[in-house]
Coordinates of C-alpha atoms in Angstrom, one line a residue:
X1 CA -18.6 -22.4 1.0
X2 CA -15.4 -20.1 0.8
X3 CA -15.6 -18.4 4.1
X4 CA -13.7 -20.2 6.7
X5 CA -15.2 -18.7 9.9
X6 CA -13.6 -19.5 13.2
X7 CA -10.7 -21.8 12.7
X8 CA -9.5 -23.5 15.9
X9 CA -5.8 -23.5 16.5
X10 CA -3.6 -26.4 17.9
X11 CA -4.5 -24.9 21.3
X12 CA -8.2 -25.6 21.5
X13 CA -8.6 -22.6 23.8
X14 CA -7.6 -20.2 21.1
X15 CA -9.6 -19.2 17.9
X16 CA -8.7 -17.2 14.9
X17 CA -11.3 -15.1 13.1
X18 CA -10.7 -15.7 9.4
X19 CA -12.0 -14.2 6.2
X20 CA -11.1 -14.5 2.5
X21 CA -9.4 -11.7 0.6
X22 CA -10.2 -12.6 -3.1
X23 CA -9.5 -11.1 -6.4
X24 CA -11.1 -12.0 -9.8
X25 CA -9.9 -10.5 -13.1
X26 CA -9.2 -11.1 -16.7
X27 CA -5.6 -11.6 -17.8
X28 CA -5.8 -8.5 -19.8
X29 CA -6.1 -6.5 -16.7
X30 CA -2.4 -7.4 -15.9
X31 CA -1.2 -6.1 -19.1
X32 CA -3.1 -2.9 -18.8
X33 CA -1.8 -2.4 -15.3
X34 CA 1.7 -3.0 -16.3
X35 CA 1.4 -0.3 -19.0
X36 CA 0.1 2.1 -16.3
X37 CA 3.0 1.3 -14.0
X38 CA 5.5 2.3 -16.8
X39 CA 3.5 5.5 -17.4
X40 CA 3.5 6.3 -13.6
X41 CA 7.2 5.5 -13.2
X42 CA 8.0 7.6 -16.3
X43 CA 6.1 10.5 -15.0
X44 CA 7.9 10.2 -11.6
X45 CA 11.3 10.2 -13.4
X46 CA 10.2 13.1 -15.6
X47 CA 9.5 15.0 -12.4
X48 CA 12.8 14.1 -10.9
X49 CA 11.3 11.9 -8.3
X50 CA 14.1 9.4 -8.3
X51 CA 13.9 8.5 -4.6
X52 CA 10.2 7.9 -4.8
X53 CA 10.7 5.4 -7.7
X54 CA 13.3 3.5 -5.8
X55 CA 11.2 3.5 -2.7
X56 CA 8.3 2.0 -4.8
X57 CA 10.5 -0.7 -6.4
X58 CA 11.9 -1.7 -2.9
X59 CA 8.3 -2.0 -1.6
X60 CA 7.3 -4.1 -4.5
X61 CA 10.2 -6.5 -3.9
X62 CA 9.2 -6.6 -0.2
X63 CA 5.6 -7.2 -1.0
X64 CA 6.6 -10.1 -3.2
X65 CA 8.9 -11.6 -0.5
X66 CA 6.0 -11.5 2.0
X67 CA 3.2 -12.6 -0.2
X68 CA 4.9 -15.4 -2.1
X69 CA 7.5 -16.3 0.5
X70 CA 5.5 -16.1 3.7
X71 CA 1.7 -16.1 2.8
X72 CA 2.2 -18.6 0.0
X73 CA 5.1 -20.9 0.7
X74 CA 5.4 -20.7 4.5
X75 CA 1.7 -20.3 5.6
X76 CA -0.1 -21.8 2.5
X77 CA -2.8 -19.3 2.7
X78 CA -2.8 -18.5 -0.9
X79 CA -4.7 -20.3 -3.7
X80 CA -5.2 -19.5 -7.4
X81 CA -7.2 -20.6 -10.4
X82 CA -6.4 -19.8 -14.0
X83 CA -2.9 -18.5 -13.6
X84 CA 0.6 -19.0 -12.3
X85 CA 0.9 -18.3 -8.6
X86 CA 4.5 -17.0 -9.1
X87 CA 3.9 -14.7 -12.0
X88 CA 0.5 -13.3 -10.8
X89 CA 1.9 -12.6 -7.3
X90 CA 5.0 -11.0 -8.7
X91 CA 2.8 -8.7 -10.8
X92 CA 0.5 -8.0 -7.9
X93 CA 3.3 -7.3 -5.5
X94 CA 5.2 -4.9 -7.9
X95 CA 2.0 -3.3 -8.8
X96 CA 0.5 -2.4 -5.5
X97 CA 3.9 -2.3 -3.7
X98 CA 5.1 0.3 -6.2
X99 CA 2.0 2.2 -6.5
X100 CA 1.0 2.4 -2.7
X101 CA 4.4 3.3 -1.4
X102 CA 5.4 5.7 -4.1
X103 CA 2.1 7.4 -3.2
X104 CA 2.8 7.2 0.5
X105 CA 6.2 8.8 -0.1
X106 CA 4.7 11.6 -2.0
X107 CA 2.2 12.1 0.9
X108 CA 4.9 12.1 3.6
X109 CA 7.1 14.4 1.6
X110 CA 4.1 16.7 1.1
X111 CA 4.8 16.9 -2.6
X112 CA 3.6 20.1 -4.3
X113 CA 1.7 18.1 -6.9
X114 CA 0.2 15.6 -4.4
X115 CA -3.4 16.3 -5.8
X116 CA -2.4 15.4 -9.4
X117 CA -0.5 12.2 -8.3
X118 CA -3.5 11.1 -6.1
X119 CA -6.0 11.7 -9.0
X120 CA -3.8 9.7 -11.3
X121 CA -3.6 6.7 -9.0
X122 CA -7.2 6.8 -7.7
X123 CA -8.4 7.4 -11.3
X124 CA -6.6 4.3 -12.6
X125 CA -7.8 2.1 -9.8
X126 CA -11.3 3.1 -10.7
X127 CA -11.2 3.0 -14.5
X128 CA -8.9 0.0 -15.0
X129 CA -11.5 -2.7 -14.3
X130 CA -14.0 -0.8 -16.5
X131 CA -11.7 -0.4 -19.3
X132 CA -10.6 -4.0 -19.0
X133 CA -14.3 -5.2 -19.1
X134 CA -14.9 -3.3 -22.3
X135 CA -11.7 -4.5 -24.1
X136 CA -12.3 -8.1 -23.1
X137 CA -15.8 -8.1 -24.3
X138 CA -14.7 -6.7 -27.7
X139 CA -11.4 -8.5 -28.2
X140 CA -10.9 -11.4 -25.9
X141 CA -14.3 -12.8 -24.8
X142 CA -12.9 -16.1 -23.9
X143 CA -11.3 -14.4 -20.9
X144 CA -14.7 -13.7 -19.4
X145 CA -15.3 -17.4 -19.0
X146 CA -11.7 -18.1 -17.8
X147 CA -10.7 -15.3 -15.4
X148 CA -7.8 -15.5 -12.9
X149 CA -9.2 -16.0 -9.3
X150 CA -6.6 -15.5 -6.5
X151 CA -7.4 -15.5 -2.8
X152 CA -5.9 -15.9 0.7
X153 CA -7.2 -16.5 4.1
X154 CA -6.1 -14.1 6.9
X155 CA -6.4 -15.8 10.3
X156 CA -2.8 -17.2 10.2
X157 CA -1.2 -13.8 10.2
X158 CA -3.5 -10.9 10.9
X159 CA -2.7 -11.2 14.6
X160 CA 0.9 -10.7 13.9
X161 CA 0.2 -7.7 11.7
X162 CA -1.8 -6.2 14.4
X163 CA 1.2 -6.6 16.8
X164 CA 3.4 -4.8 14.4
X165 CA 0.9 -1.9 14.1
X166 CA 0.5 -1.7 17.9
X167 CA 4.3 -1.6 18.5
X168 CA 4.9 1.1 15.8
X169 CA 2.2 3.4 17.0
X170 CA 3.0 2.8 20.6
X171 CA 6.4 4.0 20.0
X172 CA 5.2 7.2 18.4
X173 CA 2.7 7.8 21.2
X174 CA 5.5 7.4 23.7
X175 CA 7.8 9.7 21.8
X176 CA 5.1 12.4 21.6
X177 CA 4.4 12.1 25.4
X178 CA 7.9 12.6 26.1
X179 CA 8.0 15.9 24.1
X180 CA 5.2 17.5 26.1
X181 CA 6.3 21.2 26.3
X182 CA 5.2 23.9 23.9
X183 CA 8.8 24.3 22.8
X184 CA 9.0 20.6 21.9
X185 CA 5.9 20.6 19.9
X186 CA 7.9 21.0 16.6
X187 CA 9.6 17.6 17.4
X188 CA 6.4 15.6 17.9
X189 CA 5.4 13.2 15.1
X190 CA 2.1 14.1 13.4
X191 CA 0.3 10.8 14.2
X192 CA -3.1 11.8 12.6
X193 CA -1.3 12.7 9.4
X194 CA 0.4 9.2 9.2
X195 CA -3.0 7.5 10.2
X196 CA -4.8 9.3 7.4
X197 CA -2.3 8.3 4.9
X198 CA -1.9 4.7 6.1
X199 CA -5.8 4.2 6.1
X200 CA -6.8 6.1 3.0
X201 CA -4.1 4.7 0.7
X202 CA -5.3 1.1 1.4
X203 CA -8.9 2.2 1.4
X204 CA -8.6 3.8 -2.0
X205 CA -7.1 0.6 -3.3
X206 CA -9.7 -1.7 -1.8
X207 CA -12.6 0.5 -2.8
X208 CA -11.3 0.7 -6.4
X209 CA -11.0 -3.1 -6.5
X210 CA -14.5 -3.6 -5.0
X211 CA -16.2 -1.1 -7.3
X212 CA -14.5 -2.6 -10.3
X213 CA -15.7 -6.1 -9.4
X214 CA -12.2 -7.5 -8.6
X215 CA -12.2 -7.6 -4.9
X216 CA -14.5 -10.2 -3.3
X217 CA -16.3 -11.2 -6.6
X218 CA -18.8 -14.0 -5.8
X219 CA -18.7 -13.5 -2.0
X220 CA -21.5 -12.3 0.2
X221 CA -21.9 -8.8 1.7
X222 CA -20.2 -9.6 5.1
X223 CA -17.2 -11.1 3.2
X224 CA -17.0 -8.2 1.0
X225 CA -17.1 -5.6 3.8
X226 CA -14.5 -7.3 6.0
X227 CA -11.5 -6.9 3.6
X228 CA -12.5 -3.3 2.9
X229 CA -12.6 -2.3 6.6
X230 CA -10.0 -4.5 8.2
X231 CA -7.5 -4.3 5.5
X232 CA -7.8 -0.5 5.3
X233 CA -7.1 -0.1 9.0
X234 CA -4.4 -2.7 9.2
X235 CA -2.5 -3.8 6.1
X236 CA -0.8 -0.6 4.9
X237 CA -1.3 1.4 8.0
X238 CA 0.9 -1.1 10.1
X239 CA 4.0 0.0 8.2
X240 CA 3.5 3.8 8.6
X241 CA 5.6 4.5 11.7
X242 CA 8.5 2.5 10.2
X243 CA 8.2 4.0 6.7
X244 CA 8.2 7.6 8.4
X245 CA 11.3 6.8 10.4
X246 CA 13.0 5.6 7.2
X247 CA 11.7 8.7 5.4
X248 CA 13.2 11.1 8.1
X249 CA 16.5 9.2 8.2
X250 CA 17.0 9.2 4.4
X251 CA 15.8 12.7 3.6
X252 CA 17.9 14.1 6.4
X253 CA 20.9 13.5 4.2
X254 CA 19.6 13.1 0.5
X255 CA 17.3 15.0 -1.7
X256 CA 14.6 13.6 -3.9
X257 CA 17.1 13.3 -6.8
X258 CA 19.6 11.3 -4.5
X259 CA 22.0 14.3 -4.3
X260 CA 23.6 14.8 -0.9
X261 CA 22.2 17.6 1.0
X262 CA 24.5 20.6 1.1
X263 CA 23.9 20.9 4.8
X264 CA 23.0 17.4 6.3
X265 CA 20.4 17.4 9.1
X266 CA 20.1 15.4 12.2
X267 CA 16.9 13.2 12.3
X268 CA 15.5 15.6 14.9
X269 CA 16.1 18.6 12.7
X270 CA 14.5 16.8 9.7
X271 CA 11.5 16.0 11.8
X272 CA 11.1 19.6 12.7
X273 CA 11.6 20.6 9.0
X274 CA 8.9 18.2 7.8
X275 CA 6.5 19.3 10.5
X276 CA 6.4 22.9 9.0
X277 CA 6.4 21.7 5.4
X278 CA 2.9 22.1 3.7
X279 CA 1.4 20.3 0.7
X280 CA 1.4 22.6 -2.4
X281 CA 4.5 24.6 -1.5

């Protein structure tokens, strides 16, 4: 049985609710996804989204440090069959770190072509597993019998992730409560917008993996549903308050092409500016 249920900690009074986040895919999926990443990055650079590309790359490196360094080496929550832990996690981290956070940056900056970027990413997450299945059946049938299976348990760290989420959003709530007057409305953080981004980006990823038969392959309904719901609410969303703070600080002085603003703003001025910006303009 692959589900670990309630795992009792060293303090017998405490229990950690655990579930398995599992992926199963043919090796060809990796190479197709790398090709997509190159196309996506190329399109961003073509549209002069230099800062977005750098943010995505930095997020990929951070994902790898957390996933390989903490989840795998420190907490021993990772296991793999049919592949190298280092190389598979490197690809996974760069892939989803780059794609998710480049997309988040485009959302926060209210990019004028946000619909097209979103369609590209969501379309790839939906189509990639189906394309892989067809190509593997035609050109590499041995990969059907020998897929890569990688999974992690969550009980060792989801509580810490929830704490990070709570602290971040609590800070935003306190900030907004302190800016209560009508004249201060322009300086409030649009918390619903950040929540929508944090939840929907992860949900789109999880749903694409689930529909494509990659996420939770071989597990029961409950074990399939838990990663979709809990990860969507927690794993990307926990970083949104901090990412937004970085976004405001950086874009107050630099443009998307990394040029210095002709008239640098304070962070408060940049927050007000971002609040009046609209998608599509």
